[in-house]
XYZ file of C-alpha atoms in Angstrom:
663
model
C 0.066 0.004 -0.023
C 1.481 3.458 -0.901
C 2.538 5.639 1.955
C 0.752 8.915 2.767
C 2.970 11.985 1.864
C 0.999 14.668 3.599
C 0.231 14.634 7.447
C -3.475 14.189 8.072
C -4.522 12.958 4.647
C -5.143 9.496 6.024
C -6.928 10.512 9.157
C -7.979 14.014 8.541
C -7.110 14.746 12.253
C -3.418 14.394 12.676
C -2.664 17.562 10.615
C 0.307 19.997 10.314
C -1.762 22.728 12.003
C -2.034 20.315 15.011
C 1.830 19.797 15.139
C 2.182 23.625 14.989
C -0.130 24.136 17.954
C 1.611 21.489 19.927
C 5.050 23.033 19.143
C 3.817 26.491 20.056
C 2.416 25.202 23.249
C 5.929 24.038 24.081
C 7.594 27.118 22.924
C 5.492 29.940 24.307
C 6.143 29.719 28.126
C 9.968 29.340 27.615
C 10.067 32.204 25.091
C 7.838 34.428 27.288
C 10.383 33.788 30.050
C 13.306 34.661 27.873
C 11.665 37.750 26.550
C 10.902 39.023 30.046
C 14.569 38.358 31.065
C 15.931 40.045 28.001
C 13.559 43.128 28.445
C 14.770 43.415 31.959
C 18.550 43.129 31.169
C 18.160 45.464 28.276
C 16.468 48.050 30.546
C 19.255 47.659 33.076
C 21.948 48.072 30.307
C 20.149 51.409 29.350
C 19.868 52.500 32.860
C 23.562 51.791 33.597
C 24.428 53.659 30.482
C 22.618 56.564 32.061
C 24.433 56.098 35.297
C 27.718 55.915 33.644
C 27.045 59.270 31.712
C 25.884 60.863 35.048
C 29.035 59.791 36.795
C 31.179 61.048 33.958
C 29.286 64.499 34.140
C 30.094 64.550 37.744
C 33.778 64.039 37.042
C 33.908 67.165 34.931
C 33.343 69.831 37.554
C 35.209 67.614 40.137
C 38.192 67.824 37.870
C 38.091 71.604 37.682
C 37.637 71.916 41.403
C 40.760 69.523 41.751
C 42.894 72.061 40.173
C 44.319 74.499 42.700
C 44.611 77.290 39.997
C 40.785 77.560 40.084
C 40.948 78.952 43.641
C 43.754 81.370 42.506
C 41.498 83.233 40.089
C 41.573 87.093 40.643
C 39.764 89.944 39.314
C 41.498 93.292 38.727
C 39.760 96.712 38.567
C 41.214 100.016 37.471
C 39.953 103.314 38.582
C 41.272 105.258 35.653
C 41.570 104.665 31.832
C 45.172 105.765 32.229
C 46.086 102.239 33.239
C 44.714 98.801 33.260
C 45.925 95.209 34.451
C 45.658 91.549 34.015
C 46.348 88.817 36.403
C 49.122 86.625 35.049
C 49.920 84.404 38.068
C 49.508 84.045 41.785
C 48.637 87.693 42.570
C 47.916 88.799 46.192
C 44.743 90.694 47.054
C 45.363 94.450 47.484
C 44.369 98.079 46.781
C 46.921 100.238 45.134
C 47.158 103.782 43.835
C 48.751 104.763 40.500
C 49.511 108.179 39.045
C 50.973 108.057 35.470
C 52.921 111.223 34.591
C 54.614 110.127 31.325
C 54.418 107.116 28.970
C 57.366 105.297 27.454
C 58.066 106.189 23.937
C 60.512 105.040 21.227
C 62.873 107.437 19.507
C 62.320 108.546 15.913
C 65.050 110.162 13.837
C 64.541 111.788 10.437
C 67.153 112.850 7.823
C 67.197 116.147 5.986
C 64.985 116.578 2.905
C 65.918 115.034 -0.408
C 64.261 115.575 -3.797
C 63.640 111.879 -4.652
C 63.954 108.493 -2.956
C 65.500 106.231 -5.656
C 67.890 108.143 -7.756
C 69.894 110.641 -5.581
C 73.212 109.171 -4.300
C 73.572 109.750 -0.689
C 77.139 108.602 -0.185
C 79.059 105.458 0.543
C 80.673 103.853 3.528
C 79.086 102.295 6.680
C 76.384 103.026 9.329
C 77.133 101.678 12.894
C 73.725 101.712 14.495
C 73.784 101.139 18.145
C 70.669 100.582 20.389
C 70.765 99.376 24.008
C 74.458 98.077 23.620
C 73.713 96.274 20.399
C 75.570 97.633 17.371
C 74.609 96.659 13.713
C 76.957 97.700 10.879
C 75.329 98.449 7.621
C 77.322 98.659 4.578
C 76.407 101.289 1.979
C 77.889 101.198 -1.523
C 76.971 102.498 -4.970
C 74.356 99.763 -5.283
C 72.257 100.753 -2.435
C 73.044 104.401 -1.493
C 69.700 105.976 -2.412
C 67.111 106.618 0.380
C 65.160 103.493 -0.583
C 68.389 101.466 -0.779
C 69.579 102.508 2.613
C 66.251 101.950 4.313
C 66.288 98.445 2.797
C 69.814 97.774 3.935
C 69.150 99.014 7.428
C 65.917 96.791 7.780
C 68.000 93.875 6.672
C 70.956 94.240 9.003
C 69.330 96.058 12.025
C 65.864 94.762 12.037
C 66.038 93.495 15.611
C 66.601 97.075 16.953
C 65.330 99.727 14.430
C 62.964 100.060 11.582
C 63.859 102.268 8.609
C 61.286 103.929 6.196
C 61.194 106.560 3.515
C 58.534 109.412 4.195
C 56.996 111.480 1.553
C 56.526 114.818 3.268
C 54.822 116.430 0.101
C 57.749 118.640 -0.416
C 60.572 115.852 -0.614
C 61.601 112.682 0.978
C 63.042 111.880 4.295
C 64.662 108.849 5.749
C 63.044 107.922 9.138
C 64.482 105.440 11.724
C 62.368 104.319 14.601
C 63.639 102.341 17.577
C 61.780 99.008 17.871
C 61.561 99.333 21.744
C 60.469 102.242 23.961
C 62.447 103.788 26.762
C 65.698 105.784 27.165
C 67.902 102.572 27.073
C 66.778 102.197 23.537
C 67.894 105.583 22.092
C 69.704 105.330 18.780
C 73.254 106.287 18.068
C 74.394 106.289 14.467
C 78.175 106.454 13.744
C 79.139 106.911 10.075
C 82.312 105.928 8.262
C 82.002 108.097 5.199
C 84.277 106.657 2.383
C 82.723 109.035 -0.284
C 84.373 112.314 0.817
C 86.557 110.973 3.607
C 84.895 113.182 6.257
C 82.547 111.333 8.656
C 81.347 114.423 10.750
C 80.406 116.981 8.119
C 76.962 117.646 6.696
C 77.740 116.142 3.343
C 77.618 112.704 1.877
C 76.727 109.803 4.011
C 77.670 111.637 7.190
C 74.366 113.458 6.795
C 72.862 110.200 8.519
C 75.004 110.429 11.626
C 73.342 111.018 15.018
C 74.449 111.145 18.659
C 72.500 112.430 21.624
C 72.595 116.304 21.539
C 72.573 115.923 17.977
C 74.082 115.818 14.454
C 73.259 115.367 11.655
C 69.750 113.735 11.744
C 66.883 115.313 13.566
C 65.072 113.853 16.491
C 61.339 113.869 15.794
C 60.427 111.954 18.919
C 62.666 111.473 21.988
C 63.025 108.174 23.720
C 61.354 108.328 27.120
C 60.818 106.066 29.921
C 57.323 105.645 31.467
C 57.058 107.573 34.826
C 54.490 106.944 37.507
C 53.917 106.939 41.107
C 52.963 103.644 42.847
C 51.540 104.207 46.263
C 53.269 107.408 46.263
C 56.723 105.976 45.277
C 58.268 107.174 42.042
C 58.800 104.459 39.463
C 60.142 104.421 36.017
C 60.128 101.705 33.411
C 61.317 101.538 29.791
C 58.007 99.917 28.566
C 54.426 100.691 29.122
C 53.860 97.129 29.964
C 55.030 96.525 33.536
C 55.152 92.974 34.677
C 57.622 93.250 37.667
C 55.844 95.755 39.720
C 53.102 93.630 41.428
C 53.764 89.979 41.701
C 51.306 88.172 39.411
C 50.132 91.228 37.731
C 50.726 92.665 34.215
C 50.146 96.385 34.250
C 49.459 98.346 31.056
C 49.993 102.194 31.032
C 47.583 103.585 28.464
C 47.708 107.446 29.198
C 48.420 109.879 31.923
C 46.556 110.893 35.035
C 49.054 113.324 36.636
C 47.448 115.085 39.660
C 44.670 112.400 39.833
C 45.906 109.313 41.555
C 43.550 106.446 41.007
C 43.151 102.806 42.362
C 44.009 99.478 41.075
C 42.227 96.717 43.010
C 43.108 93.068 42.989
C 40.513 90.798 44.438
C 39.995 87.008 44.776
C 37.327 85.843 42.119
C 35.085 83.801 44.373
C 32.435 83.777 41.675
C 34.344 81.179 39.598
C 34.755 78.852 42.538
C 31.115 79.100 43.708
C 29.827 78.532 40.031
C 31.897 75.339 39.911
C 30.952 74.102 43.299
C 27.300 74.741 42.313
C 27.746 72.625 39.108
C 29.316 69.903 41.178
C 26.280 69.779 43.512
C 23.930 69.899 40.620
C 25.603 66.874 38.834
C 25.711 64.920 41.996
C 22.066 65.536 42.518
C 21.340 64.411 38.976
C 23.122 61.083 39.665
C 21.408 60.709 43.055
C 17.932 61.456 41.554
C 18.376 58.924 38.748
C 19.282 56.291 41.220
C 16.377 57.221 43.600
C 13.838 57.081 40.761
C 14.924 53.587 39.893
C 15.143 52.139 43.447
C 11.461 52.468 44.348
C 9.670 49.750 46.302
C 5.887 49.331 46.346
C 4.962 47.232 49.247
C 1.325 46.917 47.767
C 2.520 45.317 44.678
C 0.358 47.644 42.649
C 3.398 48.832 40.633
C 6.648 47.457 39.515
C 9.596 47.881 41.818
C 12.561 50.007 40.538
C 15.111 48.232 38.416
C 17.924 49.204 40.832
C 16.196 48.029 44.055
C 18.672 45.736 45.852
C 21.404 46.369 43.160
C 24.796 45.854 44.778
C 26.778 47.803 42.085
C 24.824 51.174 42.652
C 24.891 50.545 46.323
C 28.545 50.153 46.442
C 29.134 53.106 44.015
C 26.995 55.570 46.261
C 28.474 54.309 49.479
C 32.013 55.164 48.206
C 30.929 58.545 46.792
C 29.199 59.421 50.035
C 32.235 58.351 52.117
C 34.336 60.845 50.205
C 31.772 63.617 50.487
C 31.157 63.115 54.195
C 34.498 62.454 55.707
C 36.952 65.117 56.890
C 39.826 65.645 54.608
C 43.036 64.036 55.923
C 45.713 66.656 56.630
C 43.180 69.394 57.518
C 42.894 68.440 61.164
C 42.782 71.659 63.198
C 42.172 73.806 60.061
C 39.271 76.273 59.910
C 37.695 74.179 57.111
C 37.831 70.321 57.236
C 34.549 69.073 55.582
C 31.995 70.101 52.987
C 29.478 70.840 55.657
C 31.672 73.607 56.795
C 31.587 75.448 53.433
C 27.721 75.255 53.119
C 27.075 71.812 51.465
C 24.609 69.738 53.321
C 22.713 66.444 52.617
C 19.067 65.884 52.684
C 18.786 62.588 54.825
C 15.736 61.501 53.210
C 16.650 61.816 49.533
C 20.448 61.891 49.698
C 20.569 65.014 47.392
C 22.916 68.034 48.392
C 22.257 71.723 48.764
C 24.662 74.645 48.705
C 24.629 77.874 50.895
C 26.425 80.070 48.439
C 26.786 82.741 50.917
C 28.576 80.474 53.514
C 30.928 79.266 50.736
C 31.749 82.796 49.700
C 32.398 83.810 53.237
C 34.867 80.834 53.708
C 36.659 81.590 50.385
C 37.347 85.111 51.887
C 38.355 84.125 55.291
C 40.038 80.697 54.684
C 40.924 80.455 51.080
C 43.986 78.132 51.591
C 41.822 75.611 53.589
C 39.007 75.691 51.102
C 41.440 75.123 48.258
C 42.834 72.174 50.160
C 39.343 70.863 50.893
C 38.605 70.426 47.173
C 41.911 70.114 45.439
C 45.290 68.438 46.052
C 47.746 70.620 48.034
C 51.164 70.454 49.454
C 52.151 72.220 52.579
C 55.768 72.496 53.798
C 57.079 73.663 57.087
C 60.352 75.189 55.554
C 59.710 78.488 53.704
C 62.678 77.462 51.290
C 60.879 74.057 50.403
C 58.335 74.577 47.699
C 55.693 71.785 46.887
C 55.334 71.457 43.242
C 53.232 68.389 42.435
C 52.026 64.856 43.420
C 50.721 61.976 41.402
C 47.870 59.375 41.490
C 50.246 57.035 43.604
C 50.825 59.688 46.289
C 48.870 58.926 49.522
C 47.816 61.718 51.893
C 50.125 62.212 54.768
C 52.974 64.124 56.298
C 56.542 63.249 55.152
C 59.908 64.161 56.434
C 62.307 66.066 54.170
C 66.126 65.703 54.417
C 68.779 67.350 52.285
C 72.301 65.529 52.213
C 73.665 67.756 49.463
C 72.412 71.171 48.479
C 72.132 72.082 44.851
C 74.583 74.576 43.414
C 75.193 76.533 40.277
C 78.012 76.280 37.739
C 80.466 79.184 38.459
C 83.505 80.744 37.013
C 85.930 82.602 39.324
C 88.266 85.292 38.044
C 91.903 84.960 38.794
C 92.783 88.623 39.332
C 91.353 91.339 41.533
C 89.639 94.286 39.734
C 91.399 97.659 40.174
C 89.547 100.501 41.700
C 89.210 102.008 38.319
C 89.211 99.984 35.108
C 89.373 101.576 31.658
C 87.636 99.449 28.870
C 88.668 100.580 25.499
C 89.413 98.630 22.145
C 92.903 100.151 22.217
C 93.547 98.511 25.540
C 92.625 95.107 24.028
C 90.345 94.246 27.005
C 86.813 94.692 25.730
C 85.862 91.460 24.147
C 85.254 87.810 25.249
C 82.997 84.884 24.572
C 81.510 82.574 27.093
C 79.446 79.251 27.271
C 76.546 78.844 29.683
C 75.158 75.383 30.242
C 76.377 74.153 26.771
C 75.136 77.352 24.955
C 77.893 79.461 23.376
C 77.556 83.198 23.070
C 78.711 85.323 20.200
C 81.658 87.608 20.799
C 80.626 90.012 23.510
C 81.983 93.594 23.510
C 82.046 95.633 26.641
C 81.060 99.360 26.333
C 84.063 101.789 26.417
C 84.301 103.547 29.755
C 85.833 103.712 33.189
C 84.355 101.287 35.722
C 84.573 100.662 39.462
C 84.565 96.966 40.366
C 80.841 97.046 41.051
C 80.213 98.749 37.740
C 82.399 96.350 35.881
C 80.538 93.385 37.373
C 77.214 94.976 36.323
C 78.381 95.661 32.807
C 79.669 92.149 32.258
C 76.385 90.773 33.605
C 74.444 93.007 31.452
C 76.335 92.198 28.259
C 76.321 88.395 28.801
C 72.558 88.299 29.481
C 71.911 90.515 26.322
C 73.565 88.028 24.102
C 71.138 86.763 21.479
C 72.375 83.138 21.542
C 72.069 82.898 25.365
C 68.613 84.709 25.534
C 67.032 82.505 22.891
C 68.174 79.489 24.853
C 66.919 80.913 28.120
C 70.309 81.147 29.669
C 71.439 83.939 31.893
C 74.193 84.602 34.620
C 74.723 86.646 37.820
C 77.980 88.459 38.107
C 79.306 89.443 41.481
C 82.556 90.066 43.313
C 84.110 88.003 45.952
C 85.956 89.435 49.030
C 88.950 90.163 47.066
C 87.159 92.030 44.205
C 87.649 89.055 41.835
C 84.708 88.382 39.472
C 82.472 85.446 40.088
C 80.131 84.514 37.235
C 77.319 82.043 38.251
C 74.891 80.434 35.859
C 71.224 81.030 36.933
C 70.472 77.434 36.613
C 71.174 74.664 39.279
C 72.437 71.202 38.985
C 74.953 69.050 37.216
C 74.083 70.523 33.862
C 74.948 74.025 35.063
C 78.248 75.083 33.713
C 80.178 78.248 32.883
C 83.041 78.300 30.419
C 85.065 81.110 29.144
C 85.817 80.372 25.403
C 87.929 83.548 24.155
C 89.256 86.735 25.734
C 91.059 89.755 24.505
C 94.794 89.779 25.054
C 94.690 91.973 28.257
C 91.375 90.616 29.689
C 93.112 88.154 32.091
C 95.439 90.682 33.576
C 92.931 93.426 33.906
C 89.652 91.561 34.419
C 90.812 88.079 35.693
C 89.067 86.559 32.649
C 90.953 83.634 30.910
C 90.152 80.802 28.619
C 89.009 77.948 31.209
C 86.171 75.849 32.425
C 84.642 76.794 35.670
C 83.171 74.621 38.483
C 80.129 72.666 37.472
C 76.857 72.817 39.456
C 75.763 69.960 41.728
C 72.327 68.364 41.742
C 70.478 68.299 45.108
C 70.536 65.022 47.028
C 68.224 63.957 49.881
C 65.414 61.904 51.244
C 61.615 62.125 51.293
C 59.774 59.891 53.791
C 63.135 58.413 54.802
C 63.837 57.112 51.325
C 66.539 58.309 49.030
C 64.929 60.620 46.434
C 65.902 61.601 42.860
C 67.513 65.055 42.634
C 67.828 67.240 39.579
C 68.971 70.783 39.940
C 66.982 72.066 42.930
C 64.116 69.509 42.444
C 63.891 66.500 44.740
C 61.244 63.794 43.732
C 60.131 61.073 46.014
C 61.287 57.539 45.136
C 58.737 55.042 43.796
C 57.280 52.410 45.831
C 56.461 54.315 49.054
C 53.499 56.446 50.262
C 55.346 59.572 49.241
C 55.717 58.466 45.576
C 54.864 61.287 43.066
C 55.859 64.181 45.457
C 58.201 66.730 43.786
C 59.700 69.639 45.780
C 61.989 72.671 44.775
C 64.386 73.246 47.656
C 66.290 76.564 47.829
C 69.130 77.594 50.121
C 72.203 75.774 51.238
C 71.150 74.254 54.412
C 71.592 70.430 54.760
C 70.023 68.028 57.133
C 66.446 68.192 58.232
C 64.349 70.574 56.101
C 61.082 69.954 57.956
C 58.112 68.121 56.463
C 55.808 68.264 53.567
C 52.118 67.456 54.032
C 50.168 66.082 50.997
C 46.416 66.867 51.327
C 44.072 65.126 48.729
C 40.839 67.286 48.681
C 37.306 65.996 48.094
C 37.303 66.894 44.412
C 40.551 65.206 43.767
C 39.467 62.031 45.563
C 36.205 62.036 43.621
C 38.097 62.275 40.192
C 40.159 59.267 41.316
C 37.064 57.432 42.419
C 35.014 58.014 39.242
C 38.060 57.224 37.087
C 38.068 53.896 38.754
C 34.275 53.352 38.364
C 34.440 53.671 34.636
C 37.742 51.980 34.034
C 38.010 48.691 32.276
C 38.127 46.854 35.520
C 35.664 49.300 37.247
C 32.381 48.442 38.871
C 30.255 49.949 36.129
C 32.241 48.323 33.363
C 32.073 45.043 35.339
C 28.275 45.447 35.695
C 27.841 46.047 32.030
C 29.981 43.119 31.155
C 27.860 40.757 33.368
C 24.601 42.021 31.781
C 25.968 41.573 28.248
C 27.015 38.010 29.251
C 23.450 37.374 30.414
C 22.101 38.620 27.064
C 24.544 36.192 25.412
C 23.146 33.346 27.545
C 19.662 34.217 26.565
C 20.648 34.174 23.032
C 22.043 30.631 23.607
C 18.916 29.557 25.412
C 16.797 30.759 22.242
C 19.004 28.897 19.963
C 18.591 25.594 22.225
C 14.938 26.184 22.341
C 14.660 26.598 18.465
C 16.709 23.324 18.115
C 14.246 21.531 20.689
C 11.100 22.776 18.888
C 12.536 21.737 15.627
C 13.287 18.318 16.942
C 9.754 18.064 18.528
C 8.178 19.153 15.112
C 10.224 16.482 13.317
C 9.372 13.876 15.831
C 5.461 14.691 15.785
C 5.585 14.700 12.040
C 7.134 11.338 11.870
C 4.710 10.082 14.531
C 1.646 11.516 12.859
C 2.696 10.136 9.472
C 3.027 6.531 10.885
C -0.277 6.832 12.592
C -1.879 8.338 9.470
C -0.582 5.277 7.518
C -2.079 2.880 10.093
C -5.359 4.616 9.959
C -5.434 4.701 6.267
C -4.622 0.908 6.160
C -7.448 0.290 8.778
C -9.862 2.440 6.650
C -8.926 0.460 3.640
C -9.589 -2.810 5.511
C -12.940 -1.305 6.782
C -13.887 -0.661 3.193
C -12.963 -4.153 1.987
C -14.819 -5.797 4.989
C -17.886 -3.573 4.238
C -17.957 -4.448 0.657
C -17.692 -8.208 1.535
C -20.405 -8.000 4.063
C -22.557 -6.076 1.545
C -22.001 -8.788 -1.028
C -22.938 -11.514 1.362
C -25.945 -9.721 2.287
C -27.019 -9.423 -1.331
C -26.531 -13.282 -1.800
C -28.801 -14.060 1.064
C -31.503 -11.986 -0.242
C -31.458 -13.727 -3.566
C -31.907 -17.067 -1.857
């Protein structure tokens, strides 16, 4: 008998539809459970994404508050348009009076009138243009001895000190020279060597461009002047209208004069910047706390679903650690006027956990205890020795107080003269004692020329120091020296840097410099790096900087130590403020191994397991469907056979019944 190819054909009951219903009955409860699990885990992933975002948002104002420079913000107010100021560093609060009587000006010289600028030949020779000790020699020949040619030559050779231009007066042309810097020290002197007519001092040829103070042959159109003003009643002069060395941390700009009307300049702490950032910190924390509160609700009646975070250990751990930082006194501030956030106006609602800020209280503390408020939020180092300066710490530095010891003080490279200076020394090229070159910390100077004149020993030291520090090579490399006299009036040249790289070497000298100045070609004494201990452990010394060794609680502390004292140099106390601790804590939360990342990893693994369960469910349902199909097909075949037998028997019986009737 042929088999049945379609389920249910034989019976009409065991159909494919019935198999599908049986398979769905097996699938539905498991699939519903997996769907519920997936929806819950997906919701948690989304929620923890929001938590991570809220935590990261909290770190931003915390990072700003962790920077001590925020608390050093200052405002500066001028009472007169004649001057203004800007804060450039750690300025101190104060009220000052200024009265500006004169502004600094640069000198301008102009030549006599010429009929044209590009054809008239002025003369030949050279111009030695001297400004503030720097002399530039400009060669003038038949190729460049017109006004335009001379201006171009000056701008090429002396561009660092003066600027030349040709002026059209309307009735003729003049050569104008303007000093690039203001102040009396930047007055211009022009010495002419006139090879055209051989006379360098007359009013003909190239010598028409000569000029010395008091004047010939160019005309002074504007005199070089220093700025003059009174600061708190004290007369002060400067070569520039920008004054950066009058008030520590303040750059002062002189814009005009207010002679006879002294006015105020007020430097104040800018508490607004700090208050705004603390306010932002409180707002970001409250956003995080509210997010967690809203998703941790419990309904004892069962009328609504409980929050996804109810009983969640990860958020409980996060908030416990955050609150520990916010609520605990800052280590190292014991005995200070401010030790906790509550003392600067930050309080906690015990029911909701959100923070509130009393801005007036915070502002008051910023005015009366600025240093302690700074340490409350940011990291700070405090030293007991005024010559020990805390520079920085690191993530590995633990709050605490550490002993500081110096075994070898830092020193500067130095060069000592070998002859005492005379009571009066004449410097002159004809004496062959006016030039030398020097190397400071591996940077070589150009040939340095001392100004002709008669000097006392003190004046000689000042002149040598001035000329060395004015050298372009050394200035560009940031090198400088201090020149003093020892007890025997011998020169002592010290590099201004400290440490083993600090060196002074005289490279060349004029023939009589050794005899008259004590300068000779020789290498001086190298500087020495500081050596010492921090927290009882040998530290790393470079120059005057002492850095704590790795592997102990003080690791990361870096100090700058001045002076020559050795032995105990007191202590350094490292204070890690609330904001600094919060930055470290949040960074740990969101790190690869942090609690939030670990939670996300666990949830994603649970989703992966659900996907595996779905695949297993599909395999089981496919197996069930195939088994039922085989069973239904076999049953259909049997039923079909029984039906065929029934039909045969029925026909036989019917045939027998017909035979009996005919009888």
